[in-house]
Amino acid sequence: MEKKIKWFNQAVVYQIYPLSFKDSNDDGIGDINGITSKLSYIKSLGVDVIWLSPVYQSPMKDNGYDISDYKKINPIFGNMNDLKNLIKNTHAKGMKIIMDLVINHTSDQHSWFKKSQQNDLAYRDYYIWRDEPTDVSSIFGGSAWTYCEKRKQYYFHLFAKEQPDLNWHNPKLRNELYQMINEWLSLGIDGFRLDVIDLIGKDVDDKKFANGPYLKKYLKELYTACFAGKDIMTVGEMPGISIERASELTNEHEPYLNMAFQFSHISLDEIKGQGKWALKDLDLIELKQTFNHVQQTFYKKGWNALFLSNHDQPRVLFRYGSKKYPQASAKMLATMIYGMQGTPFIYQGEEIGMTGIAFKDINNYQDIETKQIYDILIKKGFKHQDIMRSIHKKSRDNSRTPFQWDESTYGGFSRHKPWLQVNENYKSINAKNNIENENSVFHYYKKLLKLRKEHDVFTYGDFQILELDNPNHFSYYRTFEDEKYLVICSFSEKEQPFNFSHQKFRVLISNYNDIDFEYRQTIPPYYAGILKIGD
Ligand code: GLC
Ligand code: CA
């Protein structure tokens, strides 16, 4: 790869889920001023860009991914001045800030939908209406069509019924969206994360949704109308498309997106074809094959976002890591993902080793998807215990519990009972003790992210997997010009043999202190290390 990249190729991005990050006014709900008060913390980790999950006006059926007014701030998060203040302070700290852009659908409370329901001539085609439903299921379960009494027609929604899909075939709607996007950009934000953007090119009648026939057309138009010539970054969330397509859409010479969230590595603990609630154990070889494929496909062609967790995914720690070795696992998983090529994304709390939750009572869950699937599965005759087992593993609330700042009540998130229960482990897992302990996950992240920036090999180097068939460790070389690095990641609770092939090397970072490899040919449980090969 030529040594010519943009800032966002080397940036470290930190995702904030505003509801759960920091509550500044003690109403139990995280807010914008709470985020502003923690900018120094974020900066100290080595973050360059903050991504804010939605803070727009919303009835919060899907926690803000159901927008009822793109131009207003939801009062539970603060107001426009608070947001401007956050943007200003983020920039003053030398960081950038991107917003979430949800344009596949709106809330059913959006004025466009209300007018569309009434068959208002100007808005009747802003959404997707049909006289008869088809047999398409929504991603959250149940039919994707809901009947509207007012209009005597069915409208289409790939998510909850309160999230009607916009009709992208309508040029008037598209222009209105572009105008709104440009207004946001003129506020000085540095780009967008584009929510389920792979769905906008759909053909509903042909049942082609993700990666639909119009995807390139609309992405290109969006790019031309809003992004071209601006020094911003765009990252497209594209859960439904292939690795090849994601790479193609993020080629730097093409007018689409700067980088992709593609999910090939995410659903490997699900039974294929049966959806996210059908559990299976992770097969490390499958994970290695997947990442190998991803790294080879994007190399010199596209640009990938490196992530393991987000607000929709259960925290990766006990998903792909070990309960027996939580600290080592947290560091190992970070090493595995951030040793690769792409832009690192950290989901709030990952950097302090936060874990998922397992509420006994379904009523403690707040997530619309979780509640919906519980009801559907109960109706289908599944047993409560079996459903809860899936929910404990897979509910989106796993990653949405309040950020654990310190050992005080409610983890220092708020002085008021939070909207979602704090994880009980906040006394032992929190930012304060992470910062105080130099062997913590936090300090490891800091060191790892710094290392990435100091060595070009992480940005430009190629990727070569080692022992693809070895079921115990995931290890790979990164090579650039005359530099070669070896990343070693153990996924085993036992000491495992490792063939160092008598190479000379220097350990740059490791989750075990003081291992002298000269005298051993093994790696300890959940070991992670990056070795520089040569003298
Ligand atoms: C994306 C969001 C998710 C939301 C869905 C519908 O996948 O990340 O939180 O529920 O889109 O907007
Ligand atoms: Ca608040």
Coordinates of C-alpha atoms and ligand atoms in Angstrom, one line a residue:
M1 CA 0.0 0.0 0.0
E2 CA 1.2 3.4 -0.8
K3 CA 1.9 5.5 2.2
K4 CA -0.9 7.9 1.6
I5 CA -3.8 7.8 3.9
K6 CA -6.4 10.1 5.4
W7 CA -6.7 10.9 9.1
F8 CA -9.5 8.5 9.7
N9 CA -7.5 5.6 8.5
Q10 CA -5.2 6.0 11.5
A11 CA -7.7 7.4 14.0
V12 CA -9.0 5.6 17.1
V13 CA -12.8 5.9 17.4
Y14 CA -14.7 5.7 20.7
Q15 CA -18.4 4.9 20.6
I16 CA -20.6 6.6 23.2
Y17 CA -24.1 5.4 24.0
P18 CA -25.4 8.6 25.5
L19 CA -28.2 7.0 27.6
S20 CA -25.5 5.1 29.6
F21 CA -22.3 7.1 29.6
K22 CA -22.7 9.8 32.3
D23 CA -25.6 11.5 33.9
S24 CA -24.9 15.2 34.7
N25 CA -28.2 16.2 36.3
D26 CA -29.1 13.1 38.3
D27 CA -32.3 12.0 36.6
G28 CA -30.8 8.5 36.0
I29 CA -30.3 9.1 32.2
G30 CA -27.0 9.8 30.6
D31 CA -26.8 13.1 28.8
I32 CA -24.7 15.4 26.6
N33 CA -23.2 17.5 29.4
G34 CA -22.3 14.2 31.1
I35 CA -20.2 13.3 28.0
T36 CA -18.6 16.8 27.9
S37 CA -17.6 16.3 31.6
K38 CA -15.7 13.1 30.6
L39 CA -13.8 14.3 27.6
S40 CA -10.4 14.3 29.4
Y41 CA -11.0 10.6 30.3
I42 CA -11.7 9.7 26.7
K43 CA -8.7 11.7 25.4
S44 CA -6.4 10.1 28.0
L45 CA -7.1 6.7 26.4
G46 CA -5.7 7.8 23.1
V47 CA -9.0 8.4 21.3
D48 CA -9.1 10.7 18.2
V49 CA -12.8 10.5 17.3
I50 CA -16.0 10.2 19.3
W51 CA -19.0 8.6 17.7
L52 CA -22.3 9.6 19.4
S53 CA -25.2 7.2 19.2
P54 CA -28.4 9.2 18.4
V55 CA -29.4 12.2 20.6
Y56 CA -32.1 13.5 18.3
Q57 CA -35.7 14.0 19.2
S58 CA -37.2 10.6 19.6
P59 CA -40.0 8.7 21.5
M60 CA -37.2 6.3 22.4
K61 CA -38.9 3.1 21.4
D62 CA -35.6 2.0 20.0
N63 CA -33.4 4.2 22.2
G64 CA -33.1 7.0 19.7
Y65 CA -32.8 4.9 16.5
D66 CA -36.4 6.0 16.0
I67 CA -36.1 9.7 15.2
S68 CA -39.1 12.0 15.2
D69 CA -37.2 15.2 14.4
Y70 CA -33.8 15.2 12.8
K71 CA -33.2 18.8 13.7
K72 CA -34.0 18.8 17.4
I73 CA -32.2 17.3 20.4
N74 CA -34.1 15.0 22.7
P75 CA -34.6 17.0 25.9
I76 CA -33.6 14.0 28.0
F77 CA -30.1 14.5 26.6
G78 CA -30.0 18.3 26.8
N79 CA -30.4 20.9 24.1
M80 CA -28.7 22.2 20.9
N81 CA -26.4 24.5 22.9
D82 CA -25.2 21.6 25.0
L83 CA -24.4 19.8 21.8
K84 CA -22.6 22.8 20.3
N85 CA -20.7 23.0 23.5
L86 CA -19.7 19.3 23.3
I87 CA -18.5 19.8 19.7
K88 CA -16.5 22.8 20.7
N89 CA -14.9 21.1 23.7
T90 CA -14.2 17.9 21.7
H91 CA -12.4 20.0 19.1
A92 CA -10.5 22.0 21.7
K93 CA -9.1 18.7 23.0
G94 CA -7.9 17.8 19.5
M95 CA -10.5 15.2 18.9
K96 CA -13.2 14.9 16.3
I97 CA -16.9 14.0 16.7
I98 CA -19.2 12.1 14.4
M99 CA -22.9 11.7 14.7
D100 CA -25.2 8.7 14.1
L101 CA -27.3 9.1 10.9
V102 CA -30.5 7.0 10.8
I103 CA -32.0 7.4 7.4
N104 CA -33.4 4.0 6.5
H105 CA -36.4 4.7 8.7
T106 CA -37.9 7.3 11.1
S107 CA -40.1 7.1 14.1
D108 CA -43.8 6.8 13.5
Q109 CA -44.0 10.0 15.4
H110 CA -42.1 11.9 12.7
S111 CA -44.3 14.6 11.1
W112 CA -43.6 13.1 7.7
F113 CA -45.1 9.8 8.8
K114 CA -48.1 11.4 10.4
K115 CA -48.8 13.3 7.1
S116 CA -48.1 10.1 5.1
Q117 CA -50.7 8.3 7.2
Q118 CA -53.2 10.9 6.3
N119 CA -52.5 10.5 2.6
D120 CA -51.2 14.1 2.4
L121 CA -50.3 14.6 -1.2
A122 CA -46.8 15.9 -0.5
Y123 CA -45.9 13.1 1.9
R124 CA -47.9 10.1 0.8
D125 CA -44.9 8.5 -0.9
Y126 CA -42.4 9.3 1.8
Y127 CA -42.9 5.8 3.2
I128 CA -43.6 2.4 1.7
W129 CA -47.3 1.6 1.5
R130 CA -49.1 -1.4 -0.1
D131 CA -52.7 -2.7 -0.1
E132 CA -51.6 -6.2 0.8
P133 CA -48.8 -7.4 3.1
T134 CA -46.2 -9.9 1.9
D135 CA -44.6 -12.6 4.0
V136 CA -41.5 -10.6 5.0
S137 CA -40.4 -10.7 8.7
S138 CA -39.1 -7.7 10.6
I139 CA -35.5 -7.9 12.0
F140 CA -37.0 -7.6 15.5
G141 CA -39.5 -10.4 14.9
G142 CA -43.1 -10.4 13.6
S143 CA -44.3 -9.2 10.3
A144 CA -42.6 -6.3 8.5
W145 CA -46.0 -4.9 7.5
T146 CA -48.5 -3.1 9.8
Y147 CA -51.9 -2.0 8.9
C148 CA -52.8 1.6 9.3
E149 CA -56.5 2.3 10.0
K150 CA -56.2 5.9 8.9
R151 CA -54.9 5.2 5.4
K152 CA -56.4 1.7 5.0
Q153 CA -53.1 0.4 3.8
Y154 CA -50.1 -1.5 5.2
Y155 CA -46.7 0.2 5.8
F156 CA -43.4 -1.5 5.7
H157 CA -40.9 -1.6 8.6
L158 CA -37.8 -3.7 8.7
F159 CA -37.5 -3.0 12.5
A160 CA -40.2 -2.2 15.0
K161 CA -43.7 -1.1 13.9
E162 CA -42.8 2.3 15.4
Q163 CA -39.9 2.6 12.8
P164 CA -41.5 2.9 9.3
D165 CA -39.0 2.6 6.5
L166 CA -38.5 5.6 4.3
N167 CA -39.2 5.3 0.6
W168 CA -35.8 6.0 -0.9
H169 CA -37.3 5.9 -4.4
N170 CA -38.9 9.3 -3.8
P171 CA -36.5 12.0 -5.0
K172 CA -38.2 14.7 -2.9
L173 CA -37.6 12.7 0.3
R174 CA -34.0 12.1 -0.7
N175 CA -33.4 15.8 -1.2
E176 CA -34.9 16.6 2.1
L177 CA -32.6 14.1 3.8
Y178 CA -29.6 15.6 2.0
Q179 CA -30.5 19.1 3.1
M180 CA -30.8 17.9 6.7
I181 CA -27.4 16.1 6.5
N182 CA -25.7 19.2 5.1
E183 CA -27.2 21.3 7.9
W184 CA -25.6 19.0 10.5
L185 CA -22.3 19.1 8.7
S186 CA -22.4 22.9 8.7
L187 CA -22.5 22.7 12.5
G188 CA -18.9 21.5 12.3
I189 CA -19.2 17.8 13.0
D190 CA -16.7 15.6 11.4
G191 CA -18.8 12.9 9.8
F192 CA -21.4 10.2 10.4
R193 CA -21.9 6.6 11.3
L194 CA -24.7 5.6 8.9
D195 CA -27.2 3.3 10.5
V196 CA -28.1 0.1 8.5
I197 CA -27.2 2.0 5.3
D198 CA -27.0 -1.3 3.3
L199 CA -30.8 -1.3 3.4
I200 CA -31.6 1.9 1.5
G201 CA -31.2 0.4 -1.9
K202 CA -33.9 -2.2 -1.3
D203 CA -36.6 -3.5 -3.6
V204 CA -39.5 -4.4 -1.3
D205 CA -41.6 -6.2 -3.9
D206 CA -38.6 -8.3 -5.1
K207 CA -37.7 -9.0 -1.4
K208 CA -34.2 -7.7 -1.9
F209 CA -33.3 -5.7 1.2
A210 CA -29.6 -5.6 2.3
N211 CA -27.4 -4.8 -0.7
G212 CA -30.5 -4.0 -2.8
P213 CA -30.4 -3.1 -6.5
Y214 CA -30.4 0.6 -5.8
L215 CA -27.7 0.7 -3.1
K216 CA -24.9 2.1 -5.2
K217 CA -27.1 4.6 -6.9
Y218 CA -28.4 6.1 -3.7
L219 CA -25.1 6.0 -1.9
K220 CA -23.4 7.8 -4.8
E221 CA -26.1 10.4 -4.9
L222 CA -25.8 10.9 -1.1
Y223 CA -22.0 11.2 -1.4
T224 CA -22.3 13.8 -4.2
A225 CA -24.9 15.8 -2.4
C226 CA -23.4 15.8 1.1
F227 CA -19.9 14.3 1.5
A228 CA -17.8 15.1 -1.6
G229 CA -15.0 17.5 -1.1
K230 CA -15.5 17.7 2.7
D231 CA -12.9 16.7 5.2
I232 CA -15.1 14.2 7.1
M233 CA -15.4 10.5 7.7
T234 CA -18.3 8.2 7.0
V235 CA -18.6 4.7 8.3
G236 CA -21.5 2.6 7.0
E237 CA -23.2 0.0 9.3
M238 CA -23.9 -2.8 6.9
P239 CA -25.0 -6.0 8.7
G240 CA -26.4 -7.6 5.6
I241 CA -23.7 -7.4 3.0
S242 CA -20.8 -9.6 2.0
I243 CA -17.2 -8.9 2.8
E244 CA -16.5 -8.3 -0.9
R245 CA -19.3 -5.8 -1.2
A246 CA -18.3 -3.9 1.9
S247 CA -14.7 -3.6 0.6
E248 CA -15.9 -2.4 -2.8
L249 CA -18.1 0.3 -1.2
T250 CA -15.2 1.6 0.8
N251 CA -12.6 1.8 -2.0
E252 CA -11.0 5.2 -1.7
H253 CA -11.4 5.9 -5.4
E254 CA -15.2 5.3 -5.3
P255 CA -17.9 7.7 -4.3
Y256 CA -19.5 5.8 -1.5
L257 CA -18.2 5.4 2.0
N258 CA -14.9 5.8 3.8
M259 CA -15.2 2.6 5.9
A260 CA -17.5 -0.3 6.7
F261 CA -18.9 -2.1 9.7
Q262 CA -19.4 -5.5 8.3
F263 CA -20.5 -8.3 10.6
S264 CA -19.0 -11.5 9.3
H265 CA -17.0 -12.1 12.6
I266 CA -19.9 -11.3 14.9
S267 CA -22.5 -14.0 14.5
L268 CA -20.1 -17.0 14.8
D269 CA -21.7 -18.0 18.1
E270 CA -25.1 -18.5 16.5
I271 CA -26.4 -21.5 14.6
K272 CA -26.2 -20.4 11.0
G273 CA -29.5 -19.4 9.4
Q274 CA -31.4 -19.6 12.7
G275 CA -30.9 -16.1 13.9
K276 CA -29.1 -14.5 16.8
W277 CA -31.1 -16.3 19.6
A278 CA -30.0 -19.8 18.5
L279 CA -26.8 -20.3 20.4
K280 CA -23.6 -22.2 19.6
D281 CA -20.1 -22.2 20.9
L282 CA -17.5 -20.1 19.1
D283 CA -15.3 -22.2 16.8
L284 CA -11.9 -20.4 16.8
I285 CA -10.9 -21.8 13.4
E286 CA -14.1 -20.3 11.9
L287 CA -13.2 -16.9 13.5
K288 CA -9.7 -17.1 12.1
Q289 CA -10.9 -18.1 8.6
T290 CA -13.4 -15.2 8.7
F291 CA -10.8 -12.6 9.7
N292 CA -8.3 -14.0 7.3
H293 CA -10.9 -13.5 4.5
V294 CA -11.8 -10.0 5.7
Q295 CA -8.1 -8.9 5.9
Q296 CA -7.2 -10.3 2.5
T297 CA -10.4 -8.9 0.8
F298 CA -10.0 -5.3 2.1
Y299 CA -6.2 -5.1 1.7
K300 CA -5.4 -2.4 -0.9
K301 CA -9.1 -2.3 -1.9
G302 CA -11.4 -1.1 0.8
W303 CA -11.2 0.0 4.4
N304 CA -12.7 -1.9 7.4
A305 CA -13.7 -0.8 10.8
L306 CA -12.2 -3.0 13.5
F307 CA -14.8 -3.7 16.2
L308 CA -15.9 -6.5 18.5
S309 CA -18.7 -4.8 20.6
N310 CA -21.2 -2.1 20.1
H311 CA -24.6 -1.1 21.5
D312 CA -26.3 -3.9 19.6
Q313 CA -23.9 -6.6 20.5
P314 CA -23.4 -8.3 23.8
R315 CA -20.0 -7.3 25.2
V316 CA -17.4 -9.5 23.6
L317 CA -15.5 -10.3 26.8
F318 CA -17.6 -13.3 27.9
R319 CA -18.7 -14.0 24.3
Y320 CA -15.4 -14.8 22.8
G321 CA -13.2 -14.6 26.0
S322 CA -13.0 -16.6 29.3
K323 CA -14.8 -16.0 32.6
K324 CA -11.8 -17.7 34.2
Y325 CA -9.3 -15.2 32.8
P326 CA -11.3 -11.9 32.4
Q327 CA -8.4 -9.5 32.5
A328 CA -6.2 -11.5 30.2
S329 CA -9.1 -12.1 27.9
A330 CA -10.0 -8.4 27.6
K331 CA -6.4 -7.6 26.7
M332 CA -6.1 -10.5 24.3
L333 CA -9.3 -9.7 22.4
A334 CA -8.1 -6.1 22.0
T335 CA -4.7 -7.3 20.7
M336 CA -6.4 -9.6 18.3
I337 CA -8.7 -7.0 16.7
Y338 CA -6.5 -3.9 16.9
G339 CA -3.4 -5.7 15.6
M340 CA -5.2 -5.9 12.2
Q341 CA -5.6 -3.4 9.4
G342 CA -8.5 -1.0 9.7
T343 CA -9.7 1.7 12.0
P344 CA -10.1 0.7 15.6
F345 CA -13.5 1.3 17.3
I346 CA -13.9 1.0 21.0
Y347 CA -17.3 0.6 22.6
Q348 CA -17.6 2.5 25.9
G349 CA -16.6 0.3 28.8
E350 CA -14.6 -2.2 26.7
E351 CA -11.5 -0.4 27.8
I352 CA -12.1 -1.1 31.5
G353 CA -13.2 -4.7 31.0
M354 CA -16.9 -4.2 31.5
T355 CA -19.0 -7.4 31.2
G356 CA -22.6 -8.3 30.2
I357 CA -25.5 -8.9 32.6
A358 CA -28.0 -11.6 33.2
F359 CA -31.2 -10.3 34.8
K360 CA -33.4 -13.0 36.1
D361 CA -36.6 -11.1 35.5
I362 CA -37.5 -10.2 31.9
N363 CA -39.0 -7.0 33.2
N364 CA -35.6 -5.7 34.1
Y365 CA -34.8 -5.6 30.4
Q366 CA -35.5 -2.4 28.5
D367 CA -34.5 -3.3 25.0
I368 CA -37.4 -3.4 22.5
E369 CA -35.9 -6.3 20.5
T370 CA -35.4 -8.4 23.7
K371 CA -38.9 -7.8 24.9
Q372 CA -40.4 -8.5 21.5
I373 CA -38.5 -11.8 21.1
Y374 CA -39.4 -12.9 24.6
D375 CA -43.1 -12.5 23.8
I376 CA -42.8 -14.2 20.4
L377 CA -40.9 -17.2 21.7
I378 CA -43.3 -17.6 24.7
K379 CA -46.2 -17.6 22.3
K380 CA -44.4 -20.2 20.2
G381 CA -44.2 -22.5 23.3
F382 CA -40.6 -22.1 24.2
K383 CA -39.8 -22.5 27.9
H384 CA -39.0 -19.3 30.0
Q385 CA -35.6 -20.7 31.1
D386 CA -34.5 -21.5 27.6
I387 CA -35.5 -18.1 26.3
M388 CA -33.7 -16.4 29.2
R389 CA -30.6 -18.4 28.4
S390 CA -30.5 -16.9 25.0
I391 CA -31.4 -13.4 26.3
H392 CA -28.6 -13.6 28.9
K393 CA -26.1 -14.3 26.1
K394 CA -27.5 -12.1 23.4
S395 CA -29.7 -9.3 24.6
R396 CA -28.6 -5.8 23.5
D397 CA -29.0 -4.7 27.1
N398 CA -25.8 -6.6 27.8
S399 CA -23.8 -3.7 26.5
R400 CA -26.2 -0.9 27.5
T401 CA -25.8 -1.0 31.3
P402 CA -24.5 2.3 32.7
F403 CA -20.8 3.0 32.5
Q404 CA -19.0 2.1 35.7
W405 CA -17.0 5.1 36.7
D406 CA -16.1 4.2 40.3
E407 CA -17.2 2.2 43.4
S408 CA -19.9 4.7 44.6
T409 CA -23.6 4.0 44.4
Y410 CA -24.8 3.3 40.8
G411 CA -21.1 3.1 39.8
G412 CA -20.7 6.9 39.8
F413 CA -22.9 7.0 36.7
S414 CA -25.7 9.0 38.5
R415 CA -27.0 9.6 42.0
H416 CA -30.4 8.6 40.8
K417 CA -31.6 5.1 40.0
P418 CA -30.5 4.6 36.4
W419 CA -32.9 3.8 33.5
L420 CA -31.2 0.4 33.3
Q421 CA -29.7 -1.5 36.2
V422 CA -26.0 -1.0 36.8
N423 CA -24.0 -4.3 36.6
E424 CA -23.4 -5.6 40.1
N425 CA -19.7 -5.9 39.5
Y426 CA -19.1 -2.1 39.4
K427 CA -17.2 -2.2 42.7
S428 CA -14.5 -4.3 41.2
I429 CA -14.7 -3.2 37.6
N430 CA -14.7 0.5 37.1
A431 CA -12.7 3.3 35.5
K432 CA -11.3 4.6 38.7
N433 CA -9.5 1.4 39.7
N434 CA -8.5 0.8 36.1
I435 CA -6.7 4.1 36.0
E436 CA -5.1 3.5 39.4
N437 CA -3.7 0.1 38.5
E438 CA -1.0 0.1 35.9
N439 CA -1.7 -3.5 35.0
S440 CA -5.3 -2.8 34.2
V441 CA -7.2 -3.3 30.9
F442 CA -7.3 0.5 30.5
H443 CA -3.6 0.9 30.6
Y444 CA -3.1 -2.0 28.3
Y445 CA -5.5 -0.4 25.8
K446 CA -3.6 2.9 26.0
K447 CA -0.3 1.2 25.3
L448 CA -1.7 -0.9 22.5
L449 CA -3.3 2.1 20.8
K450 CA -0.1 4.1 21.1
L451 CA 1.9 1.2 19.6
R452 CA -0.4 1.2 16.6
K453 CA 0.3 4.8 15.9
E454 CA 4.0 4.5 16.4
H455 CA 4.5 1.7 13.9
D456 CA 3.3 2.1 10.3
V457 CA 3.0 -1.6 9.9
F458 CA -0.3 -1.7 11.7
T459 CA -1.8 0.8 9.3
Y460 CA -0.2 -0.3 6.0
G461 CA 1.1 -3.8 6.6
D462 CA -0.2 -7.0 5.0
F463 CA -1.7 -9.8 7.0
Q464 CA -0.5 -13.3 7.0
I465 CA -2.2 -15.9 9.3
L466 CA -0.2 -18.5 11.1
E467 CA -1.4 -22.1 11.6
L468 CA -4.9 -21.6 10.4
D469 CA -5.9 -25.0 11.6
N470 CA -4.7 -24.6 15.2
P471 CA -7.8 -24.5 17.4
N472 CA -6.0 -22.9 20.4
H473 CA -4.5 -19.7 19.3
F474 CA -5.1 -17.0 16.7
S475 CA -1.8 -15.6 15.5
Y476 CA -0.7 -13.6 12.5
Y477 CA 2.1 -11.7 11.0
R478 CA 1.9 -8.1 9.8
T479 CA 4.6 -7.0 7.4
F480 CA 5.4 -3.6 5.9
E481 CA 8.6 -2.7 4.1
D482 CA 11.4 -4.2 6.2
E483 CA 9.4 -4.5 9.4
K484 CA 7.7 -7.7 10.5
Y485 CA 5.5 -8.2 13.6
L486 CA 4.0 -11.3 15.1
V487 CA 0.6 -11.0 16.9
I488 CA -0.1 -14.0 19.2
C489 CA -3.5 -14.5 20.8
S490 CA -4.4 -17.6 22.9
F491 CA -8.0 -18.6 23.2
S492 CA -7.2 -21.5 25.5
E493 CA -7.5 -21.9 29.3
K494 CA -4.4 -24.1 29.2
E495 CA -0.8 -23.6 28.5
Q496 CA -0.3 -24.2 24.8
P497 CA 2.7 -25.1 22.7
F498 CA 3.8 -22.3 20.4
N499 CA 6.4 -22.7 17.7
F500 CA 8.7 -19.7 17.8
S501 CA 10.8 -21.2 15.0
H502 CA 14.0 -19.9 16.5
Q503 CA 13.4 -16.4 15.2
K504 CA 14.9 -13.4 17.0
F505 CA 12.3 -11.1 18.4
R506 CA 11.5 -8.5 20.9
V507 CA 8.2 -8.4 22.8
L508 CA 6.6 -5.0 22.4
I509 CA 3.4 -5.6 24.4
S510 CA 2.0 -8.5 26.3
N511 CA -0.7 -9.3 28.8
Y512 CA 1.7 -11.3 30.9
N513 CA 4.6 -9.6 32.5
D514 CA 8.1 -11.1 32.4
I515 CA 7.7 -14.1 30.2
D516 CA 11.1 -15.3 29.0
F517 CA 10.4 -17.2 25.8
E518 CA 14.0 -18.2 25.4
Y519 CA 13.3 -20.9 27.9
R520 CA 9.9 -22.1 26.8
Q521 CA 8.0 -23.1 23.7
T522 CA 4.6 -22.5 25.2
I523 CA 2.2 -19.6 25.8
P524 CA 0.1 -19.2 28.9
P525 CA -3.8 -19.1 29.1
Y526 CA -5.3 -16.3 27.1
Y527 CA -1.9 -15.0 26.3
A528 CA -1.6 -11.9 24.0
G529 CA 1.6 -10.4 22.7
I530 CA 3.0 -8.5 19.8
L531 CA 6.5 -9.4 18.9
K532 CA 8.8 -7.5 16.6
I533 CA 10.7 -10.0 14.5
G534 CA 14.4 -9.5 13.9
D535 CA 17.1 -7.7 15.9
Ligands
GLC1 C1 -29.0 -0.3 13.8 C2 -28.8 0.2 15.2 C3 -29.7 -0.5 16.1 C4 -31.1 -0.2 15.7 C5 -31.3 -0.5 14.2 C6 -32.5 0.1 13.7 O1 -28.7 -1.7 13.7 O2 -27.4 0.1 15.5 O3 -29.5 -0.1 17.5 O4 -32.0 -0.9 16.5 O5 -30.3 -0.1 13.4 O6 -32.3 1.5 13.7
CA2 CA -29.5 13.2 32.8

